[in-house]
Coordinates of C-alpha atoms in Angstrom, one line a residue:
X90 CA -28.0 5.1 -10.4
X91 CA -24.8 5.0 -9.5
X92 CA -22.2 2.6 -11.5
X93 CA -22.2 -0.8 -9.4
X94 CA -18.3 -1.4 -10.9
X95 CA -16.7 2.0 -11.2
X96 CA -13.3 2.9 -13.2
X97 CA -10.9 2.3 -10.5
X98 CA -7.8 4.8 -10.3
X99 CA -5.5 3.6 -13.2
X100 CA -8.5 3.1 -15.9
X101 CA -8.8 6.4 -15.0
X102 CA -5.4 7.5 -15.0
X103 CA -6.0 6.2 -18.8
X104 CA -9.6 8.0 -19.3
X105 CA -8.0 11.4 -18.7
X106 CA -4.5 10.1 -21.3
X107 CA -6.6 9.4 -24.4
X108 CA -9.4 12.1 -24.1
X109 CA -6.9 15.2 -24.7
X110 CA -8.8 17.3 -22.5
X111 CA -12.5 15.5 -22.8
X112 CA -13.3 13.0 -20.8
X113 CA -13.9 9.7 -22.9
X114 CA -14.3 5.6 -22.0
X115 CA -11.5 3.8 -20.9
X116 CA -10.0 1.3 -23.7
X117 CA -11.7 -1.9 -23.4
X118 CA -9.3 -3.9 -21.7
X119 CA -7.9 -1.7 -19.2
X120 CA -10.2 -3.3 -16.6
X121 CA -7.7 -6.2 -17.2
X122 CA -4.4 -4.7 -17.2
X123 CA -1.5 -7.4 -15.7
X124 CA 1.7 -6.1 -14.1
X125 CA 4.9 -8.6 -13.1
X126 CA 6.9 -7.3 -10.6
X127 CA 10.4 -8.7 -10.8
X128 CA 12.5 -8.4 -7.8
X129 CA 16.4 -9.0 -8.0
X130 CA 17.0 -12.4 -7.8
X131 CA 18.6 -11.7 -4.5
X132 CA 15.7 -10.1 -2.7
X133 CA 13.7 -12.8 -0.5
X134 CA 9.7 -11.8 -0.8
X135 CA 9.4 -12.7 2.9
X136 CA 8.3 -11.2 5.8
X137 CA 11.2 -12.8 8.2
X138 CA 14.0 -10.8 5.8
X139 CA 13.2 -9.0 3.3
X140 CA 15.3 -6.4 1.7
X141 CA 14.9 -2.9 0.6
X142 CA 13.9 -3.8 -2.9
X143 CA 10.9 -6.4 -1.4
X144 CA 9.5 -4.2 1.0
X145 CA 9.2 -1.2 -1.3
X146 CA 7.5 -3.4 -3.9
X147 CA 5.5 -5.2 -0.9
X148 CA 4.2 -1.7 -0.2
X149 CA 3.7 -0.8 -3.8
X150 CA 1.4 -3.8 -4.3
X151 CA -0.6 -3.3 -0.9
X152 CA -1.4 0.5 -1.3
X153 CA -2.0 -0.1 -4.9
X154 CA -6.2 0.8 -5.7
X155 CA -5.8 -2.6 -8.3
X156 CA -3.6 -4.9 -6.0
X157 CA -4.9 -8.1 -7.0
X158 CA -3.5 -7.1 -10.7
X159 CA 0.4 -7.6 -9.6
X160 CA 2.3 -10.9 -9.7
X161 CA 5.5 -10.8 -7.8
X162 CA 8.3 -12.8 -9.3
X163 CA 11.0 -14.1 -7.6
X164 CA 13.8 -16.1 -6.0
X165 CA 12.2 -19.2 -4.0
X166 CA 11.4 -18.4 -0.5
X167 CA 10.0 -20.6 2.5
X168 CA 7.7 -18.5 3.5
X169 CA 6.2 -15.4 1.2
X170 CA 4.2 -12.4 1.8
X171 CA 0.5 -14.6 2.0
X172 CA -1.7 -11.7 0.7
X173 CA 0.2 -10.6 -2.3
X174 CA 0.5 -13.4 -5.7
X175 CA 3.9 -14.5 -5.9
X176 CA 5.4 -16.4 -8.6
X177 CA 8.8 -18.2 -7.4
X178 CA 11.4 -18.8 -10.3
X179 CA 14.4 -20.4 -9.5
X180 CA 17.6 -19.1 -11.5
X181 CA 18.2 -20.7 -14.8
X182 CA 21.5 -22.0 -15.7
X183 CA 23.5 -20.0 -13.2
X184 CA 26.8 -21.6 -14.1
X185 CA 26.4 -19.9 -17.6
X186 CA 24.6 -17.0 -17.1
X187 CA 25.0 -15.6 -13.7
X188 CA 22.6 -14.8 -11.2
X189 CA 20.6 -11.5 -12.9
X190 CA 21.1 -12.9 -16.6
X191 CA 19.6 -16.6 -15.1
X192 CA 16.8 -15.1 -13.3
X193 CA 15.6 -13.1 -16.6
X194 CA 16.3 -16.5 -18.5
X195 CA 13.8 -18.4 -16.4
X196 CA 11.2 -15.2 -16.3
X197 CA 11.3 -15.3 -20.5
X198 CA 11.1 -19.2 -20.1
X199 CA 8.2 -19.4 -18.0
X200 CA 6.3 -16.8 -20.3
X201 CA 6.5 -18.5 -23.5
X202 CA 4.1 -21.2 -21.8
X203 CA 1.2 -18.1 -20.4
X204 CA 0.3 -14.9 -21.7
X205 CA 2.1 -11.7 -21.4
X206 CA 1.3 -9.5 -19.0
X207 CA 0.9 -5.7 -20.1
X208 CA 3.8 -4.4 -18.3
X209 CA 6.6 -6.1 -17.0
X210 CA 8.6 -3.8 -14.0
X211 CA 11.9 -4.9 -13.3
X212 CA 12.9 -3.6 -10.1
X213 CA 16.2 -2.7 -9.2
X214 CA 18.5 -4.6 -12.2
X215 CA 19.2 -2.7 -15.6
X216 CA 20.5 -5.6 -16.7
X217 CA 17.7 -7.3 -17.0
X218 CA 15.5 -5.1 -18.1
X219 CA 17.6 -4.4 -20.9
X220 CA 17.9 -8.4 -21.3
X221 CA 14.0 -8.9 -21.4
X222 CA 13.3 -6.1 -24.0
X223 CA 16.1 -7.6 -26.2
X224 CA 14.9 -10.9 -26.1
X225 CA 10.9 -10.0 -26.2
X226 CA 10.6 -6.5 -28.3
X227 CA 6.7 -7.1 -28.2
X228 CA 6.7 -6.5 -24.3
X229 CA 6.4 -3.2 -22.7
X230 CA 9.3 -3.2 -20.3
X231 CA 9.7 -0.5 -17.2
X232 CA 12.9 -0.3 -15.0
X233 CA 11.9 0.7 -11.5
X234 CA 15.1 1.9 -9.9
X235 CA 16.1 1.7 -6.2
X236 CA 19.9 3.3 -6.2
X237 CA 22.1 4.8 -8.9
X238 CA 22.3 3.3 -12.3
X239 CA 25.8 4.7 -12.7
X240 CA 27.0 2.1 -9.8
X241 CA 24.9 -0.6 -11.9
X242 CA 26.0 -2.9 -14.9
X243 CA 23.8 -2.3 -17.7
X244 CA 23.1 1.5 -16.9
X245 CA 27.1 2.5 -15.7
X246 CA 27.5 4.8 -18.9
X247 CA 25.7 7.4 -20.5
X248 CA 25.5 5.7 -23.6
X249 CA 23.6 2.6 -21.3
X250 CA 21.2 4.8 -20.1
X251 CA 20.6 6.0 -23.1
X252 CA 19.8 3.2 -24.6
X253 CA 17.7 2.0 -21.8
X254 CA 15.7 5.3 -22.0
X255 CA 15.3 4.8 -25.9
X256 CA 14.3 0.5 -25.6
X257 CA 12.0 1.0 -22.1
X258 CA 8.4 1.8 -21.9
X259 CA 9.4 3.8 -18.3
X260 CA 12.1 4.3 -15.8
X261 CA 10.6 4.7 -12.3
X262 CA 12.7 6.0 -9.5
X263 CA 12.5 6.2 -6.0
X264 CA 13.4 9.7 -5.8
X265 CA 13.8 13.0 -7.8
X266 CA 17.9 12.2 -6.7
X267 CA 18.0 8.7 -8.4
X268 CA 16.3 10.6 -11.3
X269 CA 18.9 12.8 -11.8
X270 CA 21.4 10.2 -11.5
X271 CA 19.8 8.2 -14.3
X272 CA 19.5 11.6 -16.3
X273 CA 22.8 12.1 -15.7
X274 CA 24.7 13.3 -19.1
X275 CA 21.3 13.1 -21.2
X276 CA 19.0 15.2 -22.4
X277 CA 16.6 16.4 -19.7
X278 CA 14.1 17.6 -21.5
X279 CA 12.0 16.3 -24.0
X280 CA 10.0 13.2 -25.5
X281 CA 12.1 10.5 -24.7
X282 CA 12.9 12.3 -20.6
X283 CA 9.6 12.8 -19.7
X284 CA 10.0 8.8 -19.8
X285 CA 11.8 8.8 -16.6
X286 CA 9.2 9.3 -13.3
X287 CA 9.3 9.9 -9.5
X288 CA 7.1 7.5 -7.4
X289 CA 8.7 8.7 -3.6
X290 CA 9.1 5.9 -1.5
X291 CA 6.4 6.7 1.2
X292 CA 5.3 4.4 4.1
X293 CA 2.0 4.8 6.1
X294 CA 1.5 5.5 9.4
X295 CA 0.7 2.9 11.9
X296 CA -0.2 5.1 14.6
X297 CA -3.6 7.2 15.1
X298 CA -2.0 9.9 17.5
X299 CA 1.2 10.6 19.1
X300 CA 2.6 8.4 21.2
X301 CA 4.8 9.5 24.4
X302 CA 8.4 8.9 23.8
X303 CA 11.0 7.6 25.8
X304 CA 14.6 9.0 26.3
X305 CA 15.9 6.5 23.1
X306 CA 18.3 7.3 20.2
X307 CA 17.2 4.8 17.9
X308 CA 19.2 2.8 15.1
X309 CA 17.6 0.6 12.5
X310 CA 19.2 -0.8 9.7
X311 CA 22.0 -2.6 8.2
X312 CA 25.4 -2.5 10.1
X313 CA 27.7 -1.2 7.3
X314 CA 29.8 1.4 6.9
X315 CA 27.9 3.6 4.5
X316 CA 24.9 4.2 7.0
X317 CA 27.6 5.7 9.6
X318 CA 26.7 3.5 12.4
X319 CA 30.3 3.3 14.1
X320 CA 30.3 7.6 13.6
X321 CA 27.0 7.3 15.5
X322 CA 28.2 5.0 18.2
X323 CA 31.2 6.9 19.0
X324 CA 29.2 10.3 19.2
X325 CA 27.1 8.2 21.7
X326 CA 29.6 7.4 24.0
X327 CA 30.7 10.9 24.3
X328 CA 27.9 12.2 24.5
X329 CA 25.4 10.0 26.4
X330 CA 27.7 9.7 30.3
X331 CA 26.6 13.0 30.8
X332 CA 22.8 12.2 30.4
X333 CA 22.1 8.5 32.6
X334 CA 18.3 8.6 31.5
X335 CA 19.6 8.7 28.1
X336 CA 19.7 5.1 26.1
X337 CA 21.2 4.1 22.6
X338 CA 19.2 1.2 20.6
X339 CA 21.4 0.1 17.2
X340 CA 18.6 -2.7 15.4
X341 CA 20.1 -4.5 12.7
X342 CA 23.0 -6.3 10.8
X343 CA 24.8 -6.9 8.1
X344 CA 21.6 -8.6 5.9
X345 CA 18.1 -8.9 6.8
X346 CA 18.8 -11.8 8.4
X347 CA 19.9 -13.2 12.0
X348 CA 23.9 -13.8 11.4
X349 CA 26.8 -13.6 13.6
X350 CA 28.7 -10.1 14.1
X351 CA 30.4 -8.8 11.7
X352 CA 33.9 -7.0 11.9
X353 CA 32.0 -4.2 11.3
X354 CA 29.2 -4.6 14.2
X355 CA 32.5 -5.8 16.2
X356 CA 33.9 -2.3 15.6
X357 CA 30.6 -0.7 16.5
X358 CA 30.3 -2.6 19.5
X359 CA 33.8 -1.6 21.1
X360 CA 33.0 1.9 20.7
X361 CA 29.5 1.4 22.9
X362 CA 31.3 -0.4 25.7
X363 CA 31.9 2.8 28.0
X364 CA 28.5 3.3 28.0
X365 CA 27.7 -0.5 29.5
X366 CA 23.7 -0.5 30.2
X367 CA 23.0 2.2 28.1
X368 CA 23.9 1.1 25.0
X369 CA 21.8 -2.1 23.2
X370 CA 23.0 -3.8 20.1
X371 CA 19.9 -6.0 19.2
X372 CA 20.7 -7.5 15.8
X373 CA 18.0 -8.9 13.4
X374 CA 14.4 -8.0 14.5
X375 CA 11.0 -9.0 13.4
X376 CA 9.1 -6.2 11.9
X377 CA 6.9 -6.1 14.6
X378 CA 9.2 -5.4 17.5
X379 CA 11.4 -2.8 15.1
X380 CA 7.2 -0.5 14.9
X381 CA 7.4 -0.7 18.4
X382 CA 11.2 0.4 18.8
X383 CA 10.3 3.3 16.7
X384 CA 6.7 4.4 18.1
X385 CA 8.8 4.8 21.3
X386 CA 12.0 6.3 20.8
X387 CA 12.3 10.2 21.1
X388 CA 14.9 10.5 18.7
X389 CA 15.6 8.4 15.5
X390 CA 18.9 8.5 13.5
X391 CA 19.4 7.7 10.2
X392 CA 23.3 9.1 9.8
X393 CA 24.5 7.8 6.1
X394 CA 27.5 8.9 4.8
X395 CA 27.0 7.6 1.3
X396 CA 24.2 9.0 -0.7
X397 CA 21.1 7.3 -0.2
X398 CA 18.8 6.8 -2.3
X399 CA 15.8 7.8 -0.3
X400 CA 15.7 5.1 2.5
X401 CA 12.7 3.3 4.4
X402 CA 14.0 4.3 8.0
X403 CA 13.9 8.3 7.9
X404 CA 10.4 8.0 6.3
X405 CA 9.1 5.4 9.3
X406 CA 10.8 7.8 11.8
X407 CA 8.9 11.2 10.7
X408 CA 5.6 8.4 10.4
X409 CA 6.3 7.7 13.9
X410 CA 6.5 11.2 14.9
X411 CA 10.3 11.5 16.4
X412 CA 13.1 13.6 16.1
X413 CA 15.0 12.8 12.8
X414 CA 18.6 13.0 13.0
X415 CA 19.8 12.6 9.7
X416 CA 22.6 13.9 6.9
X417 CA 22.4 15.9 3.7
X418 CA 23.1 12.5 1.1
X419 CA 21.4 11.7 -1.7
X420 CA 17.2 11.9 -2.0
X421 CA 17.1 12.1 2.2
X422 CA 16.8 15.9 2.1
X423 CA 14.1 15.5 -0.4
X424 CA 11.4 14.4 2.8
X425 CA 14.1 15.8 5.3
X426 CA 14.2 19.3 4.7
X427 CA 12.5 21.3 7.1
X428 CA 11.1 18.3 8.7
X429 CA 14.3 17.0 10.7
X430 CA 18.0 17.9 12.1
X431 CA 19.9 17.6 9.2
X432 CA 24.2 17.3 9.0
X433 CA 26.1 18.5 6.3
X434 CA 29.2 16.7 7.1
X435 CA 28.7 14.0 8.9
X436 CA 31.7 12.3 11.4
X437 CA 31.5 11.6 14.9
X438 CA 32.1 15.4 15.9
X439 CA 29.1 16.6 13.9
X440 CA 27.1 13.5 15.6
X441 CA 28.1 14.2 18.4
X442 CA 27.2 17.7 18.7
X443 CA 24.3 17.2 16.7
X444 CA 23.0 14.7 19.6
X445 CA 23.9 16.8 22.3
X446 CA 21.4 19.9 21.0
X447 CA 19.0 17.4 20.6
X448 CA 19.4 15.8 24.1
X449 CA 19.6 18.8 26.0
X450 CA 17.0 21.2 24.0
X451 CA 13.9 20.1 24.9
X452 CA 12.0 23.0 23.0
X453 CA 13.8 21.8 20.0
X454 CA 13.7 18.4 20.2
X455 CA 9.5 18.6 20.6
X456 CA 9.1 21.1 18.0
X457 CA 10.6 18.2 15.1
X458 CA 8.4 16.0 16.8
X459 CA 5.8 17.9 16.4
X460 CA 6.6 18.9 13.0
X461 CA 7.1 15.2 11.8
X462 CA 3.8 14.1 12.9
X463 CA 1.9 17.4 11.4
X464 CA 3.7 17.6 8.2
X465 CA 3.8 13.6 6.4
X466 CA 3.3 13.7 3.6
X467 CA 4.8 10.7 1.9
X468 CA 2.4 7.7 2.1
X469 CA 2.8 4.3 0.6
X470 CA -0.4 5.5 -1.1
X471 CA 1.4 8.3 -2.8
X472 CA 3.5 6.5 -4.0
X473 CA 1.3 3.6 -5.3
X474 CA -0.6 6.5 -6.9
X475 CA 2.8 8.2 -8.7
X476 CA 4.2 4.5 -10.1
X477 CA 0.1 3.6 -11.3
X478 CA 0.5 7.0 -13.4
X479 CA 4.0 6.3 -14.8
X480 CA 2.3 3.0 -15.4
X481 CA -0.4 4.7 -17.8
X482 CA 1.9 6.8 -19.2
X483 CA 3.6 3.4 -20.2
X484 CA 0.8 2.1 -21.6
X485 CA -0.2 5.0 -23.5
X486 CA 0.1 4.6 -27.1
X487 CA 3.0 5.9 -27.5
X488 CA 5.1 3.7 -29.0
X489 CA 7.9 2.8 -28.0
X490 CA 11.7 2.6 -30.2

């Protein structure tokens, strides 16, 4: 008869770690294993704006086999993500401690009234993980990391990251590029290395088949000047009088929020004006009309000219099955390669041309379609399944410095 309450994945992610090859009964409690998530206290855990960090982590959470074993903490928020626990913390004592010191504060005050959890993931801050695990050596302590610890207090030198590698249970990264940022001037190899993981950012699909796609280039994200937005405008407007059933959509602004313009968007939007109806600035967008934006548009451009980590908006375009147009930064080539047009150097020349060949080669065009909707690879359940297993490995009983 078969077992009415199986193992579920990450008991037996800890089955297969403790048997050394034979197959043995997970540890007793590890039907009870407790995770807190902590976002930056900057991040709002809301579906009207959340940020990079809280929609990675929402993600995490809901493809996660053992969802309803995460508490999110956070920053105060009117209106949080219903279906996930969420734990809002106010900073504590701001004016002495700052904003990523207070919000640890208040975390280690809140615990010393409840039991620990079994790991606490701190997402995004080296800071504070380091903070936490100084103040409370008995907790296992993972740092799940979004960008480059070498632009980050608390992880800016080798000798932080060291120490961070020899004090932390895990480091978690978003891609195998942020991993070899964090690696950076260490040892590689090794006991204390094979501490450091890939879980891929991954998002899944929301469509069952193909959709027909409109003549669209399609922007979505923040307006700064890192993601090459005003490079992307001007290649538009050379590019776009010569084809009038041709549009440009640029969703997004500074935050995740609805603001005013920016000097920035100002900029952007100067260089769109030639092309009067067939350019759309939109600003802030509900998640809801951004899917649809996407599902439709034939071409999707994501053209950062810093290096990204690995960034939500190239995944969702390849999901959505349209022509990537993206550049060779950071952990983008790591889902790009193969799978989208790709620019080594990007300016407005390079766009420009880059926009062209995919504007006036339909063959081309098609075949990245196609390719992005055959070859995707990089679910949210991938990754849910890759941060459970650095999870284990956490747990494991090795013990940590």
């Amino acid at each position: 008869m078969p077992d009415a309450n199986p193992p579920d994945q990450e008991s037996l992610h800890f089955m297969t770690r403790l048997s050394n090859g034979s197959v043995s009964p997970p540890r007793a409690d590890s039907r009870a294993l407790r995770y807190d998530l902590l976002l930056p206290h900057k991040e709002k855990f809301s579906a009207t704006n959340a940020g990079a960090v809280a929609s990675v982590v929402t993600d995490l959470v809901r493809a996660s086999q053992t969802y309803d074993r995460f508490r999110v903490i956070g920053t105060p928020v009117d209106a949080p993500f219903d279906d996930i626990e969420f734990c809002p913390l106010p900073v504590r004592r701001r004016w002495l401690h700052g904003g990523n010191i207070g919000f640890a504060e208040a975390y280690l005050n809140m615990l010393r009234g409840q039991a620990a959890p079994d790991l606490v993931e701190v997402h995004g801050r080296c800071q504070v993980a380091a903070h936490i695990k100084a103040k409370r050596p008995d907790l296992r302590v993972a740092l799940y990391l979004h960008n480059d610890p070498r632009d980050m207090k608390g992880g800016n030198t080798v000798a932080a990251r060291a120490t961070l590698l020899a004090k932390l249970s895990a480091i978690i990264c978003v891609s195998d590029y942020i991993k070899d940022c964090f690696l950076d001037g260490l040892e590689k190899h090794g006991a204390l290395a094979s501490k450091v993981h890939t879980a891929r950012n991954g998002v899944d699909r929301t469509l069952a088949k193909p959709t027909k796609k409109t003549p669209t280039i399609l922007f979505v994200g923040r307006m700064v000047a890192e993601k090459g937005v005003l490079e992307l405008a001007e290649a538009a407007s050379r590019i776009l009088p010569q084809h009038p059933e041709w549009r440009i959509c640029l969703v997004g602004a500074k935050g995740f929020e609805v603001t005013g313009k920016s000097s920035y968007e100002q900029r952007v939007a100067t260089a769109l004006e030639p092309l009067g109806p067939q350019a759309q600035m939109t600003g802030f967008l509900p998640l809801a009309d951004v899917r649809t934006l996407q599902e439709q548009a034939a071409i999707i451009a994501c053209p950062s000219l810093w290096q990204e980590p690995l960034g939500k908006t190239g995944l969702e375009a390849l999901a959505a099955g349209s022509a990537l147009l993206t550049t060779r930064r950071g952990g983008i080539p790591e889902i790009a390669e193969g799978r989208a047009h790709i620019v080594d150097e990007p300016d407005a020349d390079t766009l420009a041309g880059s926009l062209r060949q995919l504007i006036t080669d339909d063959t081309y065009r098609h075949q990245l379609q196609q390719t992005a909707w055959n070859d995707y690879p990089f679910t949210a359940t991938k990754m849910a399944a890759d941060a459970a297993t650095a999870r284990m490995t956490a747990l494991s009983d090795v013990s940590d410095s």
